[in-house]
Coordinates of C-alpha atoms and ligand atoms in Angstrom, one line a residue:
X1 CA 14.7 17.6 -10.9
X2 CA 12.1 18.7 -13.2
X3 CA 9.2 17.0 -13.8
X4 CA 10.2 14.3 -14.9
X5 CA 12.9 13.2 -11.9
X6 CA 10.5 14.8 -9.5
X7 CA 7.6 12.1 -10.7
X8 CA 10.1 9.1 -10.9
X9 CA 12.6 9.8 -8.2
X10 CA 9.0 10.4 -6.1
X11 CA 7.5 6.6 -8.1
X12 CA 11.2 5.3 -6.2
X13 CA 10.2 6.0 -2.7
X14 CA 6.7 5.0 -3.7
X15 CA 7.8 1.6 -4.6
X16 CA 9.2 0.7 -1.7
X17 CA 6.1 1.2 0.7
X18 CA 3.1 -0.5 -1.5
X19 CA 2.9 -3.9 -3.4
X20 CA 4.2 -4.9 -6.7
X21 CA 1.3 -5.5 -7.9
X22 CA -0.4 -2.1 -6.7
X23 CA 3.0 -0.8 -7.8
X24 CA 2.0 -1.8 -11.5
X25 CA -1.8 -1.7 -11.5
X26 CA -2.3 1.8 -10.1
X27 CA 0.8 3.4 -10.9
X28 CA 2.6 2.5 -13.3
X29 CA 0.9 4.6 -16.8
X30 CA 1.0 7.9 -14.8
X31 CA 3.3 11.0 -15.3
X32 CA 3.3 14.3 -13.0
X33 CA 2.6 17.8 -15.8
X34 CA 2.2 20.1 -14.0
X35 CA 3.3 22.3 -10.3
X36 CA 2.4 25.6 -9.8
X37 CA 1.5 27.1 -6.0
X38 CA 3.3 24.2 -4.4
X39 CA 0.2 21.7 -6.3
X40 CA 1.5 19.1 -8.2
X41 CA -0.9 17.8 -11.4
X42 CA -1.0 13.9 -12.1
X43 CA -1.8 12.5 -15.2
X44 CA -4.1 9.3 -14.6
X45 CA -5.8 7.1 -17.4
X46 CA -9.1 6.9 -15.8
X47 CA -11.1 7.2 -13.3
X48 CA -11.1 4.6 -11.5
X49 CA -6.9 4.9 -10.6
X50 CA -8.1 8.7 -9.4
X51 CA -10.0 7.5 -7.2
X52 CA -8.1 4.9 -6.1
X53 CA -5.1 6.8 -5.8
X54 CA -7.3 9.7 -4.2
X55 CA -8.3 7.2 -2.0
X56 CA -5.9 5.1 -1.0
X57 CA -2.6 5.6 -1.7
X58 CA -2.8 10.0 -1.9
X59 CA -0.7 10.0 1.4
X60 CA 2.1 7.9 0.0
X61 CA 2.6 9.7 -2.7
X62 CA 1.9 13.0 -1.0
X63 CA 5.1 13.0 1.5
X64 CA 7.4 11.0 -1.1
X65 CA 6.8 13.8 -3.1
X66 CA 7.2 16.4 -0.2
X67 CA 10.4 14.4 1.2
X68 CA 12.1 15.6 -2.2
X69 CA 10.6 19.1 -2.8
X70 CA 9.2 20.3 0.5
X71 CA 7.2 23.3 -0.6
X72 CA 4.9 21.0 -2.0
X73 CA 1.7 20.9 -0.6
X74 CA -0.8 19.4 -2.3
X75 CA -1.3 16.3 -5.6
X76 CA -4.5 16.7 -8.3
X77 CA -5.0 13.9 -9.6
X78 CA -6.4 14.1 -13.3
X79 CA -7.8 12.2 -15.9
X80 CA -6.0 12.4 -19.5
X81 CA -8.2 12.8 -21.9
X82 CA -8.7 16.6 -20.5
X83 CA -5.4 17.2 -20.9
X84 CA -4.3 20.7 -23.1
X85 CA -1.9 20.7 -26.1
X86 CA 1.2 21.7 -24.3
X87 CA 0.3 19.0 -21.2
X88 CA 0.0 16.5 -23.8
X89 CA 3.7 17.5 -24.9
X90 CA 4.6 16.9 -20.7
X91 CA 3.3 13.9 -20.9
X92 CA 4.7 12.4 -23.4
X93 CA 8.3 13.5 -22.4
X94 CA 7.3 12.5 -18.9
X95 CA 6.5 8.2 -21.0
X96 CA 9.9 8.7 -22.0
X97 CA 11.8 5.2 -20.5
X98 CA 14.1 5.2 -17.7
X99 CA 17.7 4.3 -19.4
X100 CA 18.2 0.2 -18.9
X101 CA 21.0 0.6 -16.4
X102 CA 19.2 2.2 -14.5
X103 CA 15.5 0.5 -14.4
X104 CA 18.0 -2.6 -12.9
X105 CA 19.4 -0.4 -10.2
X106 CA 15.8 0.2 -8.9
X107 CA 14.7 -3.6 -10.0
X108 CA 12.1 -0.6 -11.9
X109 CA 11.6 -4.2 -14.2
X110 CA 8.6 -6.2 -15.2
X111 CA 8.0 -8.2 -11.9
X112 CA 8.6 -11.9 -13.0
X113 CA 6.1 -13.4 -10.4
X114 CA 5.6 -16.5 -10.9
X115 CA 1.7 -17.6 -11.4
X116 CA 1.2 -20.4 -10.5
X117 CA 3.3 -19.9 -7.5
X118 CA 2.5 -16.5 -6.9
X119 CA 6.9 -16.4 -5.3
X120 CA 8.6 -13.9 -6.7
X121 CA 12.0 -14.8 -7.5
X122 CA 14.0 -11.9 -6.1
X123 CA 13.2 -13.1 -2.9
X124 CA 16.3 -16.0 -1.6
X125 CA 18.4 -17.4 1.1
X126 CA 21.3 -16.0 -0.7
X127 CA 20.9 -12.4 -0.7
X128 CA 19.2 -12.6 2.4
X129 CA 21.1 -11.0 5.6
X130 CA 21.4 -12.7 8.4
X131 CA 22.3 -11.6 12.0
X132 CA 21.0 -12.1 15.1
X133 CA 17.7 -9.7 15.3
X134 CA 16.6 -12.8 12.4
X135 CA 18.9 -15.6 13.1
X136 CA 16.4 -17.8 14.9
X137 CA 13.2 -16.8 11.9
X138 CA 15.9 -18.1 9.2
X139 CA 17.2 -21.0 10.9
X140 CA 13.8 -22.0 11.2
X141 CA 13.2 -21.4 7.8
X142 CA 15.4 -23.3 6.6
X143 CA 15.2 -26.1 8.8
X144 CA 11.5 -26.0 7.1
X145 CA 12.8 -26.3 3.8
X146 CA 14.8 -29.5 4.7
X147 CA 12.0 -31.1 6.5
X148 CA 8.7 -30.4 5.1
X149 CA 6.1 -30.7 7.0
X150 CA 7.6 -32.6 9.7
X151 CA 9.8 -30.3 11.7
X152 CA 8.2 -27.0 12.5
X153 CA 4.2 -27.1 11.4
X154 CA 3.2 -24.3 10.7
X155 CA 6.2 -21.7 11.2
X156 CA 5.0 -18.8 12.4
X157 CA 7.2 -15.6 11.6
X158 CA 6.6 -12.5 12.8
X159 CA 7.7 -8.7 13.6
X160 CA 7.5 -5.2 12.5
X161 CA 7.2 -3.8 9.2
X162 CA 10.2 -3.9 6.5
X163 CA 12.0 -6.4 8.2
X164 CA 11.9 -9.0 5.7
X165 CA 9.4 -11.1 6.7
X166 CA 8.2 -11.6 3.1
X167 CA 11.2 -11.7 2.3
X168 CA 11.9 -14.9 4.1
X169 CA 9.0 -16.8 3.8
X170 CA 9.2 -16.5 -0.1
X171 CA 12.9 -17.0 0.3
X172 CA 11.1 -20.6 2.0
X173 CA 9.3 -21.2 -1.2
X174 CA 11.8 -20.6 -3.7
X175 CA 14.0 -22.7 -2.2
X176 CA 11.2 -26.0 -2.1
X177 CA 10.3 -24.9 -5.6
X178 CA 14.1 -25.0 -6.7
X179 CA 15.1 -28.3 -5.2
X180 CA 11.6 -30.2 -5.5
X181 CA 10.4 -29.3 -9.2
X182 CA 7.1 -31.5 -8.4
X183 CA 5.7 -29.9 -5.5
X184 CA 2.6 -27.9 -4.9
X185 CA 3.2 -24.6 -4.0
X186 CA 1.4 -21.7 -3.4
X187 CA 2.1 -17.6 -1.7
X188 CA -0.6 -15.6 -0.9
X189 CA -1.0 -13.2 1.3
X190 CA -3.8 -12.9 3.7
X191 CA -6.4 -10.3 1.8
X192 CA -6.1 -12.7 -1.1
X193 CA -7.0 -15.4 0.7
X194 CA -10.0 -13.5 2.4
X195 CA -10.9 -12.1 -1.0
X196 CA -11.7 -15.6 -2.0
X197 CA -13.1 -17.4 0.5
X198 CA -15.7 -14.5 0.5
X199 CA -16.1 -14.8 -2.7
X200 CA -16.4 -18.3 -3.3
X201 CA -19.3 -18.3 -0.2
X202 CA -21.1 -14.9 -2.1
X203 CA -21.6 -17.3 -5.1
X204 CA -22.7 -20.1 -3.5
X205 CA -26.2 -19.7 -3.5
X206 CA -26.1 -20.1 -6.8
X207 CA -23.8 -22.5 -7.4
X208 CA -23.5 -24.6 -4.3
X209 CA -19.7 -26.9 -5.6
X210 CA -17.4 -23.9 -5.4
X211 CA -17.4 -24.1 -1.9
X212 CA -16.2 -27.8 -2.6
X213 CA -14.2 -26.5 -5.4
X214 CA -12.1 -23.7 -3.6
X215 CA -12.2 -27.1 -0.5
X216 CA -10.3 -28.9 -2.4
X217 CA -8.3 -26.3 -4.8
X218 CA -6.5 -24.9 -0.9
X219 CA -5.8 -28.6 0.1
X220 CA -3.5 -30.1 -1.9
X221 CA -1.0 -27.8 -1.5
X222 CA 2.5 -29.5 -0.5
X223 CA 3.6 -26.1 0.7
X224 CA 0.9 -23.3 1.2
X225 CA 2.7 -19.7 3.0
X226 CA -0.1 -16.7 4.2
X227 CA 1.3 -13.0 4.5
X228 CA 0.2 -10.9 6.7
X229 CA -2.3 -13.1 8.7
X230 CA -2.7 -10.2 11.5
X231 CA -5.3 -9.0 8.6
X232 CA -7.2 -12.2 9.2
X233 CA -8.2 -10.1 12.7
X234 CA -12.4 -10.5 12.8
X235 CA -12.9 -11.7 9.7
X236 CA -14.7 -15.2 11.3
X237 CA -15.5 -17.4 7.8
X238 CA -12.2 -17.3 6.6
X239 CA -10.5 -18.1 9.9
X240 CA -13.0 -20.7 9.6
X241 CA -11.8 -21.5 6.0
X242 CA -8.2 -20.8 7.6
X243 CA -8.2 -23.6 10.7
X244 CA -10.4 -26.5 8.1
X245 CA -7.5 -26.0 5.1
X246 CA -4.9 -26.0 7.8
X247 CA -5.8 -29.2 9.4
X248 CA -6.2 -31.1 6.7
X249 CA -3.0 -29.6 5.4
X250 CA -0.7 -30.5 8.0
X251 CA -2.5 -34.4 8.9
X252 CA -1.7 -35.3 5.5
X253 CA 1.7 -33.5 6.5
X254 CA 1.8 -30.6 4.3
X255 CA 3.9 -27.7 5.6
X256 CA 2.3 -24.7 6.0
X257 CA 3.7 -21.3 7.0
X258 CA 2.5 -18.0 8.2
X259 CA 3.9 -14.7 8.3
X260 CA 2.6 -11.4 10.9
X261 CA 3.8 -8.1 12.2
X262 CA 2.6 -9.1 15.9
X263 CA 2.6 -12.8 17.2
X264 CA -0.5 -15.1 17.9
X265 CA -1.3 -13.6 21.4
X266 CA -1.5 -10.1 19.8
X267 CA -4.1 -10.4 17.3
X268 CA -6.8 -8.9 18.4
X269 CA -10.6 -11.3 17.4
X270 CA -9.0 -14.5 16.5
X271 CA -10.7 -17.5 17.1
X272 CA -9.1 -19.2 19.7
X273 CA -8.5 -22.8 18.4
X274 CA -6.4 -20.7 14.8
X275 CA -4.3 -19.3 17.4
X276 CA -3.0 -22.0 19.0
X277 CA -2.6 -23.9 16.0
X278 CA -0.6 -20.5 15.4
X279 CA 1.7 -21.9 18.4
X280 CA 1.5 -24.8 18.1
X281 CA 4.1 -24.9 15.9
X282 CA 7.3 -22.6 15.7
X283 CA 7.3 -19.0 16.6
X284 CA 10.2 -17.2 15.5
X285 CA 10.2 -13.0 15.7
X286 CA 12.8 -10.9 13.6
X287 CA 13.8 -7.7 15.6
X288 CA 15.4 -4.9 14.8
X289 CA 19.0 -5.2 12.8
X290 CA 22.3 -3.9 15.1
X291 CA 24.7 -1.5 13.2
X292 CA 27.1 -3.8 11.6
X293 CA 24.5 -6.0 10.4
X294 CA 22.3 -2.9 8.5
X295 CA 25.9 -1.8 7.0
X296 CA 25.7 -5.9 5.8
X297 CA 22.6 -5.2 4.5
X298 CA 22.9 -2.2 2.7
X299 CA 26.3 -3.0 1.5
X300 CA 24.9 -6.7 -0.5
X301 CA 22.1 -4.7 -1.8
X302 CA 24.5 -2.0 -3.7
X303 CA 26.3 -5.0 -5.0
X304 CA 23.3 -6.6 -6.9
X305 CA 22.4 -3.4 -8.3
X306 CA 25.6 -2.4 -8.8
X307 CA 25.7 0.7 -7.5
X308 CA 29.7 1.8 -5.6
X309 CA 30.1 4.4 -2.5
X310 CA 32.7 5.0 -0.6
X311 CA 32.6 2.9 3.3
X312 CA 31.8 6.1 5.1
X313 CA 28.7 6.6 3.5
X314 CA 26.9 3.4 3.9
X315 CA 27.6 3.4 7.8
X316 CA 26.2 6.7 7.9
X317 CA 23.3 5.6 6.1
X318 CA 23.5 2.7 8.4
X319 CA 23.3 5.1 11.1
X320 CA 20.9 6.8 9.7
X321 CA 18.0 4.0 9.4
X322 CA 16.9 2.0 12.5
X323 CA 14.2 0.0 12.4
X324 CA 13.3 -0.8 8.3
X325 CA 15.5 -2.7 6.2
X326 CA 13.2 -1.5 3.4
X327 CA 14.0 2.6 4.1
X328 CA 17.4 1.3 4.1
X329 CA 16.6 0.3 0.8
X330 CA 15.6 3.2 -0.3
X331 CA 17.3 5.4 0.6
X332 CA 20.0 3.8 -1.7
X333 CA 17.9 4.1 -4.6
X334 CA 17.2 7.6 -4.0
X335 CA 21.3 7.6 -3.8
X336 CA 21.2 5.1 -7.4
X337 CA 19.0 8.7 -8.8
X338 CA 20.7 11.0 -7.6
X339 CA 24.4 9.6 -9.0
X340 CA 22.8 9.4 -11.7
X341 CA 21.2 12.5 -11.9
X342 CA 24.7 14.1 -11.0
X343 CA 27.2 11.8 -13.1
X344 CA 29.3 12.2 -10.7
X345 CA 31.0 10.1 -7.9
X346 CA 29.1 10.7 -4.9
X347 CA 30.9 12.1 -1.7
X348 CA 29.1 12.5 2.2
X349 CA 28.4 15.8 2.1
X350 CA 26.0 14.6 -1.5
X351 CA 24.4 12.1 0.9
X352 CA 23.6 13.7 3.8
X353 CA 21.9 16.8 1.2
X354 CA 20.3 14.3 -0.7
X355 CA 18.8 12.3 2.5
X356 CA 18.8 15.2 4.7
X357 CA 14.6 15.3 4.0
X358 CA 14.2 11.5 5.4
X359 CA 16.5 11.2 7.8
X360 CA 15.8 14.5 9.4
X361 CA 12.7 15.1 9.9
X362 CA 11.4 15.5 13.3
X363 CA 9.0 13.0 14.2
X364 CA 5.7 14.6 13.2
X365 CA 4.2 15.5 17.2
X366 CA 1.6 12.9 17.5
X367 CA -1.5 14.2 19.7
X368 CA -3.8 12.9 22.9
X369 CA -6.7 12.0 20.3
X370 CA -4.1 10.1 18.1
X371 CA -2.8 8.0 21.1
X372 CA -6.7 6.9 22.2
X373 CA -7.4 6.4 18.5
X374 CA -4.3 3.9 17.6
X375 CA -4.7 2.0 20.7
X376 CA -8.2 1.6 20.2
X377 CA -7.6 0.2 16.6
X378 CA -5.3 -1.9 17.6
X379 CA -6.9 -3.6 20.1
X380 CA -10.6 -3.6 19.2
X381 CA -11.4 -1.4 22.4
X382 CA -13.8 1.8 21.6
X383 CA -12.1 4.8 22.0
X384 CA -15.2 6.2 24.8
X385 CA -14.4 2.8 27.0
X386 CA -10.7 3.3 27.0
X387 CA -11.7 6.9 28.8
X388 CA -14.2 5.8 30.9
X389 CA -14.7 4.2 34.1
X390 CA -15.1 0.8 32.5
X391 CA -13.8 -2.5 34.6
X392 CA -14.2 -5.2 32.2
X393 CA -11.2 -7.3 31.9
X394 CA -10.3 -6.4 28.1
X395 CA -9.8 -2.4 28.8
X396 CA -7.7 -2.8 31.9
X397 CA -4.1 -3.4 29.4
X398 CA -5.6 -0.7 26.7
X399 CA -5.6 1.6 29.3
X400 CA -3.1 1.8 30.9
X401 CA -1.1 1.6 27.8
X402 CA -2.5 4.9 26.5
X403 CA -1.2 5.8 29.6
X404 CA 1.9 4.7 29.2
X405 CA 2.5 5.8 25.9
X406 CA 1.1 9.7 27.1
X407 CA 3.7 10.2 29.6
X408 CA 6.1 8.5 26.7
X409 CA 4.8 10.8 23.6
X410 CA 3.0 13.2 24.9
X411 CA 5.4 14.4 28.8
X412 CA 1.8 14.3 30.5
X413 CA 1.7 15.1 33.5
X414 CA 0.3 12.3 36.0
X415 CA -3.1 14.3 37.3
X416 CA -3.2 15.1 33.5
X417 CA -3.7 11.6 32.4
X418 CA -5.2 10.1 35.7
X419 CA -8.2 13.1 35.2
X420 CA -8.4 12.8 31.4
X421 CA -8.6 8.3 31.1
X422 CA -11.4 8.5 33.6
X423 CA -10.7 10.7 36.3
X424 CA -8.9 8.7 37.7
X425 CA -5.8 9.8 40.9
X426 CA -2.4 10.6 39.9
X427 CA -1.2 7.6 41.3
X428 CA -3.1 4.8 39.5
X429 CA -1.9 6.9 36.1
X430 CA 2.3 6.9 37.8
X431 CA 1.3 3.2 38.5
X432 CA 0.4 2.1 35.3
X433 CA 2.9 3.8 33.7
X434 CA 5.2 1.9 35.7
X435 CA 3.9 -1.4 35.8
X436 CA 4.0 -1.6 31.7
X437 CA 7.9 0.4 31.8
X438 CA 8.3 -3.0 33.4
X439 CA 6.5 -5.4 31.5
X440 CA 7.8 -4.4 28.1
X441 CA 11.1 -5.7 30.0
X442 CA 9.9 -9.0 30.4
X443 CA 7.3 -9.6 27.6
X444 CA 8.7 -9.7 24.0
X445 CA 4.6 -9.6 23.2
X446 CA 3.4 -6.2 24.7
X447 CA 7.2 -4.7 23.4
X448 CA 6.3 -5.6 20.2
X449 CA 2.7 -4.5 20.6
X450 CA 4.2 -1.2 21.7
X451 CA 6.1 -0.9 18.8
X452 CA 3.7 -1.6 16.4
X453 CA 1.2 1.0 17.9
X454 CA 4.0 3.8 17.8
X455 CA 4.7 2.8 14.3
X456 CA 1.3 3.5 13.3
X457 CA 0.7 6.5 16.0
X458 CA 3.8 8.4 13.3
X459 CA 3.4 6.8 10.6
X460 CA 2.8 10.2 7.9
Ligands
ADP501 P1 8.5 -7.0 5.9 O1 7.8 -8.3 5.3 O2 9.5 -7.9 6.9 O3 7.5 -6.0 5.9 P2 9.4 -6.8 3.8 O4 10.3 -8.8 3.3 O5 9.0 -6.5 2.7 O6 9.5 -6.5 5.1 O7 11.6 -6.8 3.4 C1 11.4 -5.5 3.0 C2 12.9 -5.3 2.1 O8 13.6 -5.9 2.5 C3 12.6 -5.9 1.0 O9 13.4 -5.8 -0.8 C4 13.7 -7.1 1.6 O10 14.7 -8.2 -0.1 C5 14.8 -6.3 2.0 N1 15.3 -7.4 3.6 C6 14.8 -7.3 4.9 N2 15.1 -8.0 5.4 C7 16.2 -8.3 4.8 C8 17.7 -9.0 5.1 N3 17.4 -9.5 6.6 N4 18.6 -9.4 4.4 C9 18.5 -8.3 2.6 N5 17.5 -8.0 2.4 C10 16.6 -8.0 3.4
MG502 MG1 5.4 -8.3 4.3

């Protein structure tokens, strides 16, 4: 792979991990111009982008590059004015367009997000594969489109990363839009909604009418869709605004749809009255797809992208990527790039080689510290309290979860766990681990919480 191809392939992966809008803003005008002693140099248009990439996306970028070429150790970001002549030439070569057909296959094409609704037309029910893992969520979403504001209000969809939540809730919006041209629809992320609340409050002293204007604007929708509502955790003012917005909308028979990576019960620092609103409509989860469904998904994506390979290849990919549809799609994109580069029909051996680095990377070993930190972050409790003798009610469960994870993930001994977690007896550790193990079977929420903590634990 030359530098150019390397960067394109890496971007193809990064794109799947960050929001499209962010991808466009921060990565579109970048190129890779040098690779020396394991350090690659990426050129960026300005210092702002440089800072942003270094602080926010460095890990994604480095990981994607490493997946492609494992000897890459670091990335150096350089502002484009400071280039030498030769680097400038490389840059010009790198900017050359990806052929249109490949662009289409990889969906590199310009986003056509609808400015008014915020919806991306690519998310529809037609291209959403249904299996037992998402059946309830799908059926509820369809029901909502047919009974707007009347049947399930709100609709609350939750599940792990990359499993189709955004796709599904946007499909609700796109369907309603298509069938009812006059309806006012809005899709926003929680981050966006929060930042609007914050900006409005800040400017409130100068222009007191802003808050009225804000309220008016958010209360006029027939369908309001808010994505990743777990980010509301701890944001008191935003929670308050959302609570009132929801009440006004639902009383007027308008529909609200939420997504979250966890059940309402598992969102920390959430006002009780809002939690009970979330639970007051339909709460539907999305779990993990089974093998057959994974094969169906990857096949349908391949058809969409006009890319053909033999069934054994689809089966191999689906067999190896189990917990994330976005990753299934990422693997497919890699194969498309590979087959474009080699210009030959793919056979299973190529696939094993191409995907080897992502499929066979052993889970990075986690550590005691990581486990404590992940659990403390997740439940929003202090690390110190987790590890001392505090008997506070809200600490008990998180501490048991730590003990369980220490046992499961690190294979720590019970005496070690007991000693580390506040000088407790080994029987306390045994009891905690068994309790959590049993409860996971019975309690979907706890199971979801632990899956999320693990996901974060092994992220990068
Ligand atoms: P989430 O919001 O749960 O993190 P997304 O909705 O962003 O996940 O889905 C990740 C990717 O996987 C998207 O490109 C989406 O189109 C695709 N995807 C997820 N579930 C399905 C499905 N059931 N059928 C088809 N594509 C899916
Ligand atoms: Mg999402």
